[in-house]
Amino acid sequence: MPQLNVSKITTISHHIDAEQALHPKATGDFTGLMNDLTLAIRIIARDVRRAGLNDILGLTKSTNVHGEQVRKLDLYANDVLKATLSKGGHLCALASEEDDEMVLIDVANKKKAKYVIVFDPLDGSSNIDVNVTIGTIFSLYKRIDAQTDECPTEADIIQPGYKQAAAGYALYGSSTIFAYTTGHGVHLFTFDPTIGEFMLTKENVRIPQKAPYYSCNEGYYNRWDEGFKQYVDYLKMPDEDSGRPYTSRYIGSAVADIHRTLLKGGIYMYPADTKSPNGKLRIVYEANPLAMIIEQAGGRASDGKNRILEIKPEKIHQRTPLILGSKEDVFECEMFMRGEHPSQKK
Ligand code: AHM
Ligand code: MG
């Protein structure tokens, strides 16, 4: 049996404690919240692993605010997160992809708690029933006015992404991974089911500056605008010096595609198209947390023109185009979208 280097054993709780120590005024709320969150993720991971045995696959009878059919596992993950996160008294409100409106937490605590959380309980819904990687995406904000006695409002939930106090995701894949950042790099943990702990497996992950991988749903090619079509055509055109043609990889779970992009580099793209003029992904609980992770690893995240983290959302379920990954690749894509790439002028 391979030996574990005992001097390197770091659990997620050790790591979160160390992060908290970087903030001298910390009250312990952040630690409490992250512990509640990782508990929810362990519960969801357990049930995802048993999907098929536990009557949790398939559709419910309802559709969500986006008009999409809700799967049983989507709803179950949403319920687990809400129940687990509401108990600790650290949160005053939350918002989820599966709830139309923001949810106020526990009347007794809502005035005191200073954090709000937003999440996509199970990203990659179309992959649930076919055993392909799915995940949970989250981000955490401090209330705009942490001292107020007033109830939280939607403004506390729809803050621009640069204000995130922490962000990350869990990935239910060949193993369960938890990735998070508080603005001091990106750290990855792997769940060891034999001891019930997330163990640190990669600290300060860095994304390559450029890499020959692209990830998008090319079935929508005819709905894209000209600049974007030209960029994807260009990626496929052989050119040894720039590493083209790029390799195509598309899972269809943004969280999984972006995790692969984080580790291997390259570019993930879900642009606007004629059917989804604002893109498909939701800025508050999908694009912002994933953008913070990619930026913290040294990459870039944009909507094709603007940095994702500087966009001020106006609604909880607002959508955005999302282009992110290796810095040089994202810059090149943006040039194509502006019609400014040298190869477009030939
Ligand atoms: P979901 O949150 O309901 O699962 O929808 C978002 C998902 C993303 O994970 C994924 O990148 C995208 O939808 C896939 O969309 P498409 O099938 O149009 O390629
Ligand atoms: Mg999603």
XYZ file of C-alpha atoms and ligand atoms in Angstrom:
366
model
C 0.000 0.000 0.000
C 1.430 3.442 -0.893
C 2.699 5.302 2.177
C 1.278 8.721 3.040
C 3.820 11.387 3.895
C 2.555 12.160 7.410
C 4.369 15.490 7.577
C 2.089 16.639 4.726
C -1.303 15.731 6.185
C -3.547 18.811 5.976
C -7.309 18.501 6.292
C -9.652 21.132 5.004
C -10.345 22.254 8.583
C -6.613 22.797 9.195
C -6.452 24.844 6.033
C -9.501 26.963 6.789
C -8.167 27.653 10.302
C -4.883 28.841 8.765
C -6.785 31.095 6.313
C -8.796 32.530 9.201
C -5.596 33.309 11.056
C -4.642 35.661 8.174
C -7.536 37.878 9.285
C -6.858 39.172 12.814
C -10.438 40.438 13.257
C -11.996 37.104 12.266
C -14.906 35.989 14.425
C -15.012 32.295 13.480
C -18.076 32.761 11.257
C -16.113 31.960 8.113
C -14.733 28.758 9.628
C -18.196 27.744 10.809
C -19.712 28.399 7.406
C -17.057 26.456 5.529
C -17.491 23.532 7.910
C -21.263 23.565 7.258
C -20.619 23.778 3.530
C -18.201 20.850 3.431
C -20.667 18.803 5.498
C -23.364 19.487 2.872
C -20.930 18.501 0.146
C -20.065 15.238 1.889
C -23.773 14.416 2.132
C -24.397 15.272 -1.541
C -21.289 13.303 -2.607
C -22.510 10.262 -0.704
C -25.879 10.348 -2.439
C -24.438 11.079 -5.881
C -22.231 7.983 -5.418
C -25.336 5.892 -4.719
C -27.459 7.430 -7.503
C -29.409 4.656 -9.174
C -29.698 2.695 -5.929
C -31.611 5.361 -4.037
C -34.425 6.433 -6.406
C -32.855 9.841 -6.847
C -32.335 9.837 -10.620
C -34.822 11.310 -13.071
C -37.088 14.324 -13.231
C -39.435 15.920 -10.720
C -42.758 17.291 -11.990
C -41.608 20.926 -11.681
C -39.677 23.445 -13.772
C -37.425 26.113 -12.230
C -37.270 29.892 -12.713
C -35.234 29.314 -15.904
C -37.986 27.125 -17.409
C -35.765 24.036 -17.078
C -37.095 20.711 -15.832
C -35.864 20.068 -12.312
C -34.197 16.756 -11.583
C -34.659 15.018 -8.263
C -30.971 15.289 -7.451
C -30.978 19.056 -8.183
C -33.726 19.549 -5.624
C -32.205 17.178 -3.103
C -28.807 18.952 -3.279
C -30.575 22.301 -2.880
C -32.437 21.064 0.216
C -29.271 19.608 1.777
C -27.336 22.847 1.281
C -30.125 25.023 2.641
C -30.727 22.827 5.676
C -27.043 22.494 6.536
C -26.088 26.122 5.972
C -29.071 27.569 7.833
C -28.237 25.893 11.126
C -24.978 27.576 12.143
C -26.185 31.186 12.594
C -23.427 32.535 10.312
C -25.683 33.400 7.360
C -28.461 35.943 7.003
C -29.576 35.041 3.460
C -28.880 32.773 0.532
C -29.752 32.461 -3.134
C -29.784 29.351 -5.264
C -30.246 28.477 -8.909
C -33.222 26.386 -7.825
C -35.096 29.122 -5.905
C -36.861 32.002 -7.644
C -36.165 34.487 -4.848
C -33.471 34.979 -2.247
C -34.132 33.072 0.993
C -33.884 34.806 4.379
C -32.358 32.616 7.078
C -33.728 32.113 10.557
C -35.534 35.162 11.889
C -33.680 35.095 15.218
C -30.259 35.326 13.588
C -30.779 37.181 10.372
C -29.965 40.598 11.839
C -26.720 39.502 13.431
C -25.179 37.276 10.764
C -22.871 39.073 8.344
C -22.533 36.593 5.462
C -24.697 35.675 2.475
C -24.056 32.666 0.244
C -25.101 31.937 -3.337
C -24.870 28.548 -5.041
C -25.711 26.314 -7.936
C -26.485 23.155 -5.964
C -25.822 20.756 -8.835
C -24.222 22.127 -11.962
C -24.342 20.012 -15.108
C -27.889 18.733 -14.599
C -28.058 17.130 -18.032
C -25.179 14.841 -16.971
C -26.764 13.610 -13.741
C -28.550 10.591 -15.151
C -25.602 9.415 -17.267
C -22.902 9.214 -14.572
C -20.856 12.117 -15.912
C -19.128 14.598 -13.590
C -21.337 17.220 -11.949
C -20.616 19.685 -9.150
C -21.728 22.310 -6.643
C -20.601 25.936 -7.155
C -20.704 28.566 -4.398
C -19.644 32.021 -3.436
C -19.706 33.892 -0.182
C -20.113 37.629 0.408
C -20.143 39.824 3.458
C -23.303 41.921 3.714
C -22.862 45.411 2.281
C -23.358 46.826 5.781
C -22.246 44.153 8.252
C -23.270 46.296 11.265
C -26.884 46.968 10.287
C -29.888 45.656 12.187
C -31.997 45.750 9.025
C -32.979 42.593 7.130
C -30.711 41.685 4.222
C -31.941 42.696 0.779
C -31.284 41.491 -2.748
C -28.498 44.098 -2.987
C -26.493 41.976 -0.523
C -26.790 38.998 -2.905
C -26.065 40.725 -6.222
C -22.775 42.396 -5.362
C -20.117 42.463 -8.097
C -17.840 39.430 -8.133
C -14.715 41.287 -7.010
C -16.400 41.548 -3.590
C -16.555 37.770 -3.068
C -15.110 36.811 0.309
C -14.636 33.228 -0.851
C -15.630 31.087 -3.798
C -15.216 27.560 -5.012
C -16.809 24.318 -6.038
C -17.121 20.645 -5.312
C -16.739 18.179 -8.146
C -18.400 14.767 -8.005
C -16.137 12.946 -10.462
C -13.841 9.944 -10.329
C -13.079 11.298 -6.860
C -14.770 14.137 -4.980
C -12.735 17.341 -5.124
C -13.265 20.590 -3.232
C -11.659 23.765 -4.586
C -11.749 27.109 -2.813
C -10.182 30.528 -2.669
C -10.448 33.451 -0.274
C -8.285 35.640 -2.499
C -5.021 33.998 -1.432
C -4.640 31.428 -4.222
C -6.643 28.343 -5.142
C -6.426 25.164 -3.103
C -7.690 21.681 -3.969
C -8.755 18.951 -1.576
C -9.642 15.346 -2.342
C -12.218 13.514 -0.269
C -10.957 10.357 1.408
C -14.140 8.334 2.019
C -12.319 5.926 4.335
C -11.768 8.673 6.925
C -14.542 11.083 5.889
C -12.118 13.998 5.356
C -11.124 16.355 2.573
C -7.313 16.245 2.393
C -5.191 18.973 0.785
C -3.859 17.645 -2.533
C -2.789 20.838 -4.385
C -1.975 24.205 -2.864
C -1.732 27.413 -4.903
C -2.770 25.911 -8.220
C -1.514 27.927 -11.217
C -3.151 27.761 -14.639
C -0.757 27.689 -17.654
C -0.559 31.033 -19.497
C -1.474 29.302 -22.781
C -2.384 25.714 -23.657
C -3.839 23.935 -26.690
C -7.323 23.018 -25.412
C -10.697 24.567 -26.154
C -14.034 23.793 -24.630
C -17.381 24.951 -26.032
C -20.588 23.523 -27.455
C -19.688 23.606 -31.124
C -23.140 22.330 -32.074
C -24.213 25.987 -31.753
C -21.652 27.200 -34.334
C -24.306 28.614 -36.666
C -25.786 30.730 -33.844
C -22.472 32.464 -33.009
C -21.370 35.845 -34.236
C -18.734 36.140 -36.942
C -15.741 37.041 -34.724
C -16.338 34.079 -32.451
C -16.792 31.657 -35.368
C -13.486 32.909 -36.798
C -11.735 32.327 -33.450
C -12.890 28.691 -33.235
C -11.993 28.152 -36.934
C -8.542 29.592 -36.176
C -8.032 27.189 -33.236
C -8.567 24.271 -35.603
C -6.219 25.554 -38.313
C -2.834 23.751 -38.083
C 0.137 25.943 -37.132
C 3.036 24.303 -35.340
C 4.458 27.526 -33.872
C 1.301 28.402 -31.948
C 0.390 24.809 -31.063
C -2.650 24.600 -33.337
C -4.838 22.728 -33.938
C -6.129 22.877 -30.383
C -7.744 19.791 -28.847
C -11.484 19.972 -28.217
C -12.867 18.899 -24.819
C -16.484 19.526 -23.797
C -18.177 17.734 -20.923
C -21.252 19.956 -20.697
C -20.914 20.556 -16.943
C -19.328 24.011 -16.681
C -17.815 23.155 -13.318
C -16.072 20.078 -14.746
C -14.974 21.782 -17.969
C -13.554 24.684 -15.970
C -11.830 22.406 -13.461
C -10.076 20.688 -16.364
C -9.200 24.102 -17.825
C -7.790 25.177 -14.430
C -5.448 22.171 -14.330
C -4.499 21.828 -18.011
C -4.957 25.382 -19.310
C -6.630 26.483 -22.542
C -9.991 28.175 -22.913
C -13.615 27.539 -21.872
C -16.292 29.441 -23.756
C -20.041 29.773 -23.447
C -20.628 32.847 -25.596
C -23.821 34.702 -26.423
C -25.619 33.294 -29.456
C -28.787 34.001 -31.394
C -30.816 31.701 -29.114
C -29.232 32.916 -25.829
C -28.337 36.570 -26.499
C -26.981 36.952 -22.948
C -25.248 33.567 -22.844
C -26.526 30.691 -20.725
C -24.548 30.705 -17.497
C -25.710 32.702 -14.514
C -23.381 35.434 -13.331
C -24.126 35.374 -9.597
C -23.696 31.709 -8.715
C -21.875 30.243 -11.745
C -19.709 32.779 -13.594
C -18.507 34.850 -10.610
C -17.244 32.000 -8.410
C -15.608 30.204 -11.357
C -14.066 33.493 -12.539
C -12.609 34.166 -9.091
C -11.051 30.690 -9.031
C -9.526 31.143 -12.501
C -8.202 34.646 -11.718
C -6.736 33.491 -8.418
C -4.868 30.794 -10.354
C -3.425 33.432 -12.714
C -5.970 33.171 -15.556
C -8.535 35.554 -17.048
C -12.341 35.542 -17.085
C -14.417 37.823 -19.275
C -17.744 38.112 -21.048
C -15.835 38.706 -24.281
C -15.329 42.403 -23.479
C -15.399 43.029 -19.736
C -13.826 41.335 -16.764
C -16.558 39.130 -15.245
C -15.727 40.174 -11.676
C -16.381 43.867 -12.453
C -19.893 43.382 -13.829
C -22.602 44.685 -11.496
C -25.482 42.180 -11.685
C -29.001 43.593 -11.613
C -30.876 40.370 -10.941
C -30.134 37.157 -9.070
C -30.629 34.909 -12.094
C -28.976 37.197 -14.656
C -27.051 35.409 -17.410
C -23.720 36.281 -18.961
C -21.489 35.083 -21.771
C -18.407 33.465 -20.196
C -14.940 33.118 -21.701
C -12.241 32.034 -19.272
C -8.990 30.162 -18.898
C -5.346 30.765 -19.781
C -4.620 34.497 -20.021
C -3.078 34.485 -23.484
C -5.850 32.346 -24.940
C -8.602 34.534 -23.478
C -6.887 37.724 -24.718
C -6.627 36.202 -28.194
C -10.322 35.239 -28.198
C -11.271 38.781 -27.121
C -9.220 40.203 -30.023
C -11.141 38.011 -32.467
C -14.436 39.124 -30.933
C -13.412 42.761 -31.487
C -12.304 41.962 -35.059
C -8.733 42.976 -34.172
C -6.730 39.782 -34.532
C -3.937 40.054 -37.160
C -5.111 36.883 -38.952
C -8.560 38.471 -39.476
C -7.018 41.298 -41.477
C -5.424 39.074 -44.169
P -27.315 23.768 -15.065
O -26.797 24.672 -14.001
O -28.818 23.726 -15.115
O -26.729 22.410 -15.021
O -26.939 24.424 -16.524
C -25.678 24.923 -16.747
C -24.926 23.957 -17.627
C -23.445 24.142 -17.508
O -22.925 23.336 -16.520
C -22.962 23.710 -18.852
O -21.719 24.264 -19.177
C -24.048 24.169 -19.741
O -25.223 24.210 -18.980
C -24.235 23.238 -20.881
O -25.132 23.790 -21.765
P -25.293 23.230 -23.237
O -26.003 21.928 -23.119
O -26.097 24.287 -23.924
O -23.919 23.072 -23.849
Mg -25.347 25.346 -13.359
